[in-house]
Amino acid sequence: MTASAPAAHLAQLNVATLRHPLDDPRTTPFTEMLAPVNAAADGTPGFVWRLVEEGTGDATGLRPAGEDVIVNLSVWESREALWDFTYRSGHLGVLRRRREWFHRHIEAHLVLWWIPAGQLPTVGEALERLAHLRAHGPSPRAFTFASFRTAAEAAPSSRPEPAAGAAAVQTG
C-alpha cells in the first residue's frame, strides 16, 4: 500500500501586538531572529507555505489586523509538523522571549483550521477564522492546539463562510 497525499492541510494564523515599532532598537533582537526562524520553518518537514510580503522575506510589513499588529499565516501538512516546529525547534527560543516584544493578548491570538490540500488561505479568511474563534470559542471551524479538531471532525466547517448577505447557491 502506498501513502497518498493528505486531503487537507492545517492552516494557522497568529497575531502579535508590538510593544515598540519594528525599527525600534528594543525590537532589534526579534527582527534579527526573523530570517533564521523563517528559514528553519521553510525547511521543516511538513511545512507547506507561509505568507510573505512581496519583495521581502517575511510578512511583518503587512498590517491587516492593525498598525501595531503583525500576522503570521502558514500552512502545514499536519498538527505534528506545526507542533514540532513551534515547540521543538529554534522557534521555541523566540516564543520564550515574546513578552519582550509583544503585549500579552487578552483574547485568542492563534487559530487553526483545515483547508483542502493544494489551496492557500487568504488573510481575510484567516482573520475571519480568528474572529469566529473569539466570538464563539473553539469549534470544528476554528480551534487551537488545546481544542484541536481532526480534519475529519472539521470537514463540514472547512469551507469559508459566505460573505454577510450573500445568498447560498445550490448546484446540481
Short mmCIF file of C-alpha atoms in Angstrom, two decimals:
data_model
loop_
_atom_site.label_atom_id
_atom_site.label_comp_id
_atom_site.label_asym_id
_atom_site.label_seq_id
_atom_site.Cartn_x
_atom_site.Cartn_y
_atom_site.Cartn_z
CA MET A 1 0.00 0.00 0.00
CA THR A 2 1.40 3.42 -0.90
CA ALA A 3 0.88 6.53 1.14
CA SER A 4 -1.37 9.07 -0.50
CA ALA A 5 -1.11 12.83 -0.23
CA PRO A 6 -3.18 14.33 2.56
CA ALA A 7 -6.60 15.60 1.55
CA ALA A 8 -6.33 18.51 3.96
CA HIS A 9 -3.64 20.79 5.30
CA LEU A 10 -3.61 22.70 8.56
CA ALA A 11 -3.68 26.49 8.33
CA GLN A 12 -2.59 28.65 11.23
CA LEU A 13 -2.77 32.34 11.96
CA ASN A 14 -1.27 34.08 14.92
CA VAL A 15 -1.25 37.77 15.62
CA ALA A 16 1.02 39.73 17.92
CA THR A 17 0.72 43.32 19.10
CA LEU A 18 4.08 45.07 19.11
CA ARG A 19 5.29 46.88 22.21
CA HIS A 20 7.54 49.06 20.02
CA PRO A 21 7.83 49.65 16.26
CA LEU A 22 9.88 47.11 14.32
CA ASP A 23 12.60 49.69 13.66
CA ASP A 24 12.94 50.48 17.39
CA PRO A 25 16.22 49.18 18.91
CA ARG A 26 14.21 47.37 21.61
CA THR A 27 12.69 45.19 18.87
CA THR A 28 16.00 44.51 17.08
CA PRO A 29 16.59 41.11 18.73
CA PHE A 30 13.24 39.95 17.35
CA THR A 31 13.82 41.28 13.84
CA GLU A 32 17.29 39.70 13.79
CA MET A 33 15.71 36.30 14.51
CA LEU A 34 13.15 36.53 11.70
CA ALA A 35 15.30 35.34 8.80
CA PRO A 36 16.80 32.30 10.58
CA VAL A 37 13.47 31.26 12.10
CA ASN A 38 11.66 31.66 8.76
CA ALA A 39 14.41 29.67 7.02
CA ALA A 40 14.01 26.94 9.64
CA ALA A 41 10.24 26.89 9.05
CA ASP A 42 10.74 26.69 5.29
CA GLY A 43 12.99 23.66 5.75
CA THR A 44 10.86 21.85 8.32
CA PRO A 45 9.33 18.55 7.20
CA GLY A 46 5.60 19.10 6.76
CA PHE A 47 5.87 22.83 6.03
CA VAL A 48 3.75 23.85 3.02
CA TRP A 49 3.59 27.66 2.78
CA ARG A 50 3.79 30.93 4.70
CA LEU A 51 2.57 34.43 3.96
CA VAL A 52 5.38 36.66 2.69
CA GLU A 53 5.09 40.28 1.63
CA GLU A 54 6.17 40.70 -1.98
CA GLY A 55 9.82 41.73 -2.20
CA THR A 56 10.63 40.73 1.38
CA GLY A 57 11.34 37.55 3.29
CA ASP A 58 8.52 37.89 5.79
CA ALA A 59 5.09 39.36 6.43
CA THR A 60 5.95 41.95 9.09
CA GLY A 61 5.15 44.85 6.75
CA LEU A 62 1.61 43.60 6.21
CA ARG A 63 -0.76 45.06 8.80
CA PRO A 64 -4.26 43.73 8.05
CA ALA A 65 -5.12 43.45 11.75
CA GLY A 66 -3.97 46.91 12.84
CA GLU A 67 -0.96 49.18 12.53
CA ASP A 68 0.84 47.70 15.55
CA VAL A 69 -0.20 44.06 14.92
CA ILE A 70 1.94 41.66 12.94
CA VAL A 71 0.50 38.49 11.47
CA ASN A 72 1.93 35.06 10.82
CA LEU A 73 -0.08 32.89 8.44
CA SER A 74 1.20 29.47 7.40
CA VAL A 75 0.09 26.06 6.15
CA TRP A 76 1.33 22.67 7.36
CA GLU A 77 0.74 19.07 6.36
CA SER A 78 -0.23 18.08 9.89
CA ARG A 79 -0.66 19.13 13.50
CA GLU A 80 2.53 17.25 14.36
CA ALA A 81 4.59 19.17 11.79
CA LEU A 82 3.37 22.54 13.09
CA TRP A 83 3.77 21.45 16.73
CA ASP A 84 7.32 20.20 16.15
CA PHE A 85 8.35 23.47 14.51
CA THR A 86 6.61 25.63 17.10
CA TYR A 87 7.73 23.84 20.26
CA ARG A 88 10.68 21.60 19.32
CA SER A 89 12.91 23.86 17.23
CA GLY A 90 14.74 27.17 17.49
CA HIS A 91 11.34 28.84 17.26
CA LEU A 92 10.81 27.99 20.93
CA GLY A 93 13.52 30.49 21.88
CA VAL A 94 11.55 33.25 20.19
CA LEU A 95 8.38 32.15 21.99
CA ARG A 96 10.14 32.28 25.33
CA ARG A 97 11.17 35.89 24.72
CA ARG A 98 7.89 37.10 23.18
CA ARG A 99 6.95 39.31 26.16
CA GLU A 100 9.99 41.48 25.40
CA TRP A 101 8.49 42.47 22.05
CA PHE A 102 4.74 41.82 22.22
CA HIS A 103 1.88 42.68 24.54
CA ARG A 104 0.08 39.84 26.26
CA HIS A 105 -3.17 39.09 24.48
CA ILE A 106 -6.40 39.05 26.45
CA GLU A 107 -8.30 37.25 23.71
CA ALA A 108 -7.33 34.45 21.33
CA HIS A 109 -4.31 35.28 19.19
CA LEU A 110 -3.84 31.90 17.47
CA VAL A 111 -6.32 30.00 15.34
CA LEU A 112 -6.05 26.73 13.43
CA TRP A 113 -8.34 25.31 10.75
CA TRP A 114 -8.23 22.74 7.99
CA ILE A 115 -8.11 23.66 4.30
CA PRO A 116 -8.18 21.45 1.20
CA ALA A 117 -4.65 20.37 0.24
CA GLY A 118 -3.42 22.47 -2.65
CA GLN A 119 -5.33 25.59 -1.63
CA LEU A 120 -3.93 28.54 0.30
CA PRO A 121 -5.81 30.64 2.84
CA THR A 122 -6.29 34.34 2.35
CA VAL A 123 -5.54 36.87 5.05
CA GLY A 124 -9.24 37.77 5.08
CA GLU A 125 -10.23 34.15 5.65
CA ALA A 126 -7.63 33.83 8.40
CA LEU A 127 -8.87 36.93 10.21
CA GLU A 128 -12.46 35.68 9.87
CA ARG A 129 -11.46 32.37 11.49
CA LEU A 130 -9.79 34.23 14.36
CA ALA A 131 -12.89 36.42 14.80
CA HIS A 132 -15.04 33.27 14.80
CA LEU A 133 -12.88 31.69 17.50
CA ARG A 134 -13.03 34.85 19.60
CA ALA A 135 -16.81 35.17 19.22
CA HIS A 136 -17.84 31.52 19.56
CA GLY A 137 -14.96 29.66 21.15
CA PRO A 138 -13.32 26.56 19.72
CA SER A 139 -15.28 24.64 17.10
CA PRO A 140 -14.53 22.49 14.06
CA ARG A 141 -14.35 25.78 12.11
CA ALA A 142 -11.73 27.50 14.28
CA PHE A 143 -9.71 25.86 17.04
CA THR A 144 -6.37 25.85 18.88
CA PHE A 145 -3.80 23.24 19.82
CA ALA A 146 -5.63 22.78 23.14
CA SER A 147 -9.02 22.34 21.43
CA PHE A 148 -7.70 20.55 18.36
CA ARG A 149 -10.04 19.01 15.78
CA THR A 150 -9.00 16.44 13.21
CA ALA A 151 -9.56 17.10 9.53
CA ALA A 152 -12.42 14.59 9.60
CA GLU A 153 -14.08 16.38 12.54
CA ALA A 154 -13.69 19.74 10.81
CA ALA A 155 -14.68 18.62 7.30
CA PRO A 156 -18.14 20.28 7.24
CA SER A 157 -16.56 23.51 8.53
CA SER A 158 -13.54 23.65 6.24
CA ARG A 159 -15.22 25.85 3.63
CA PRO A 160 -15.15 29.62 4.10
CA GLU A 161 -18.40 31.16 5.28
CA PRO A 162 -20.27 33.16 2.64
CA ALA A 163 -20.00 36.91 2.93
CA ALA A 164 -22.67 38.57 5.03
CA GLY A 165 -25.82 38.94 3.00
CA ALA A 166 -24.68 36.51 0.31
CA ALA A 167 -27.29 34.03 -0.80
CA ALA A 168 -26.47 30.34 -0.77
CA VAL A 169 -26.33 28.82 -4.21
CA GLN A 170 -27.12 25.17 -4.80
CA THR A 171 -25.76 23.34 -7.79
CA GLY A 172 -26.51 20.05 -9.42
#
